[in-house]
């Protein structure tokens, strides 16, 4: 059974919703390029290469944030790209601050595996939420 690129990506979100990180990793190419915008004081932000580094991303993400809402809303597929539009809300564990953001995820799928992942979101809002003291 061959999955479409959209189904592969939807599968990854299903795994994420269940906290099944090995399930997500099984959908990724060994040399995956994983790109998340920089957030000050957030260990999980930034660029990573390879499934081990992505596994660490998910560990650091769950240690840093309690994601209270995470909704992929629209899937747009063209060629080897799947673009997903969604929104989420999270509470930063170290500060208790909550932020919400719309996001865009861009997946590049090659030979049935996710080869590149890039995320865009309101990292200014996230950075504010990660600050220990509110800016005056």
Tab-separated table of C-alpha atoms in Angstrom:
chain	number	residue	atom	x	y	z
A	1	UNK	CA	0.000	0.000	0.000
A	2	UNK	CA	1.603	3.215	-1.168
A	3	UNK	CA	0.663	6.342	0.747
A	4	UNK	CA	0.340	9.701	-0.958
A	5	UNK	CA	2.589	12.499	0.272
A	6	UNK	CA	-0.423	14.057	2.023
A	7	UNK	CA	-1.224	10.773	3.788
A	8	UNK	CA	2.390	10.452	4.956
A	9	UNK	CA	2.214	13.940	6.461
A	10	UNK	CA	-1.244	13.348	7.991
A	11	UNK	CA	0.144	10.167	9.504
A	12	UNK	CA	2.913	12.204	11.167
A	13	UNK	CA	0.330	14.523	12.768
A	14	UNK	CA	-1.686	11.526	13.989
A	15	UNK	CA	1.475	10.153	15.627
A	16	UNK	CA	2.249	13.565	17.147
A	17	UNK	CA	-1.272	13.738	18.602
A	18	UNK	CA	-0.734	10.355	20.288
A	19	UNK	CA	2.770	11.234	21.479
A	20	UNK	CA	4.163	8.483	19.226
A	21	UNK	CA	7.610	9.895	18.433
A	22	UNK	CA	8.990	6.591	17.033
A	23	UNK	CA	6.016	6.609	14.655
A	24	UNK	CA	6.965	10.089	13.448
A	25	UNK	CA	10.634	9.148	13.083
A	26	UNK	CA	9.695	6.133	10.943
A	27	UNK	CA	8.234	8.559	8.366
A	28	UNK	CA	11.433	10.615	8.091
A	29	UNK	CA	14.469	10.167	5.864
A	30	UNK	CA	17.640	9.318	7.832
A	31	UNK	CA	19.218	12.614	6.722
A	32	UNK	CA	16.115	14.759	7.337
A	33	UNK	CA	16.687	18.528	7.429
A	34	UNK	CA	14.479	19.883	10.251
A	35	UNK	CA	14.141	23.665	10.565
A	36	UNK	CA	12.312	25.513	13.330
A	37	UNK	CA	12.609	29.305	13.848
A	38	UNK	CA	14.857	30.532	16.645
A	39	UNK	CA	13.213	31.210	20.005
A	40	UNK	CA	15.298	32.742	22.757
A	41	UNK	CA	15.643	30.378	25.775
A	42	UNK	CA	14.019	27.461	23.890
A	43	UNK	CA	16.344	24.467	23.466
A	44	UNK	CA	14.187	22.863	20.774
A	45	UNK	CA	14.412	25.753	18.284
A	46	UNK	CA	16.829	25.950	15.373
A	47	UNK	CA	18.088	23.602	12.665
A	48	UNK	CA	18.784	19.868	12.965
A	49	UNK	CA	19.890	17.099	10.646
A	50	UNK	CA	19.084	13.410	11.035
A	51	UNK	CA	16.458	11.407	12.904
A	52	UNK	CA	18.415	11.292	16.196
A	53	UNK	CA	18.483	15.088	16.264
A	54	UNK	CA	14.755	15.217	15.497
A	55	UNK	CA	14.040	12.713	18.308
A	56	UNK	CA	15.866	15.112	20.640
A	57	UNK	CA	13.728	17.968	19.261
A	58	UNK	CA	10.539	16.203	20.384
A	59	UNK	CA	12.000	15.463	23.832
A	60	UNK	CA	13.045	19.103	24.275
A	61	UNK	CA	9.710	20.365	22.936
A	62	UNK	CA	7.684	18.322	25.436
A	63	UNK	CA	10.015	19.352	28.272
A	64	UNK	CA	9.620	23.027	27.334
A	65	UNK	CA	5.945	23.330	26.446
A	66	UNK	CA	2.566	21.944	27.343
A	67	UNK	CA	0.781	22.074	23.988
A	68	UNK	CA	-2.881	22.583	24.827
A	69	UNK	CA	-4.168	22.942	21.275
A	70	UNK	CA	-2.596	21.794	18.021
A	71	UNK	CA	-4.723	21.773	14.897
A	72	UNK	CA	-3.645	21.162	11.322
A	73	UNK	CA	-6.462	22.854	9.364
A	74	UNK	CA	-5.537	22.622	5.699
A	75	UNK	CA	-3.274	20.393	3.602
A	76	UNK	CA	-2.012	21.691	0.248
A	77	UNK	CA	-0.031	19.244	-1.878
A	78	UNK	CA	1.879	20.057	-5.053
A	79	UNK	CA	4.573	17.787	-6.451
A	80	UNK	CA	6.896	16.664	-3.639
A	81	UNK	CA	5.769	19.424	-1.255
A	82	UNK	CA	2.974	19.295	1.305
A	83	UNK	CA	2.132	22.585	2.990
A	84	UNK	CA	0.016	22.474	6.135
A	85	UNK	CA	-1.736	25.474	7.682
A	86	UNK	CA	-2.726	25.243	11.305
A	87	UNK	CA	-2.901	26.843	14.701
A	88	UNK	CA	-1.767	25.971	18.162
A	89	UNK	CA	-1.639	27.126	21.740
A	90	UNK	CA	1.002	26.208	24.280
A	91	UNK	CA	2.036	27.001	27.826
A	92	UNK	CA	5.747	27.399	28.497
A	93	UNK	CA	6.556	25.208	31.495
A	94	UNK	CA	9.431	27.374	32.803
A	95	UNK	CA	7.416	30.624	32.851
A	96	UNK	CA	3.738	29.635	32.938
A	97	UNK	CA	3.142	31.980	29.997
A	98	UNK	CA	0.798	30.901	27.236
A	99	UNK	CA	0.974	31.872	23.592
A	100	UNK	CA	-1.044	31.020	20.532
A	101	UNK	CA	-0.021	31.170	16.926
A	102	UNK	CA	-1.014	30.327	13.397
A	103	UNK	CA	1.625	28.162	11.747
A	104	UNK	CA	2.759	26.877	8.381
A	105	UNK	CA	4.630	23.589	8.018
A	106	UNK	CA	6.370	22.790	4.734
A	107	UNK	CA	7.221	19.134	4.113
A	108	UNK	CA	9.380	17.914	1.242
A	109	UNK	CA	8.629	14.223	0.645
A	110	UNK	CA	11.009	12.059	-1.390
A	111	UNK	CA	10.609	8.309	-2.015
A	112	UNK	CA	7.906	8.014	0.635
A	113	UNK	CA	9.929	9.716	3.395
A	114	UNK	CA	9.942	13.276	4.717
A	115	UNK	CA	13.294	14.703	3.621
A	116	UNK	CA	12.809	18.296	4.771
A	117	UNK	CA	10.570	19.954	7.355
A	118	UNK	CA	10.365	23.696	7.837
A	119	UNK	CA	8.108	25.485	10.289
A	120	UNK	CA	6.951	29.099	10.264
A	121	UNK	CA	5.044	30.606	13.201
A	122	UNK	CA	4.885	33.693	15.397
A	123	UNK	CA	8.250	33.163	17.047
A	124	UNK	CA	8.093	36.686	18.523
A	125	UNK	CA	5.059	35.608	20.571
A	126	UNK	CA	6.887	32.400	21.529
A	127	UNK	CA	10.011	34.321	22.541
A	128	UNK	CA	7.918	36.593	24.764
A	129	UNK	CA	6.305	33.539	26.382
A	130	UNK	CA	9.753	32.056	27.093
A	131	UNK	CA	10.946	35.214	28.892
A	132	UNK	CA	11.131	34.780	32.661
A	133	UNK	CA	10.019	38.329	33.361
A	134	UNK	CA	7.485	40.265	31.343
A	135	UNK	CA	9.008	43.159	29.441
A	136	UNK	CA	7.976	46.547	30.812
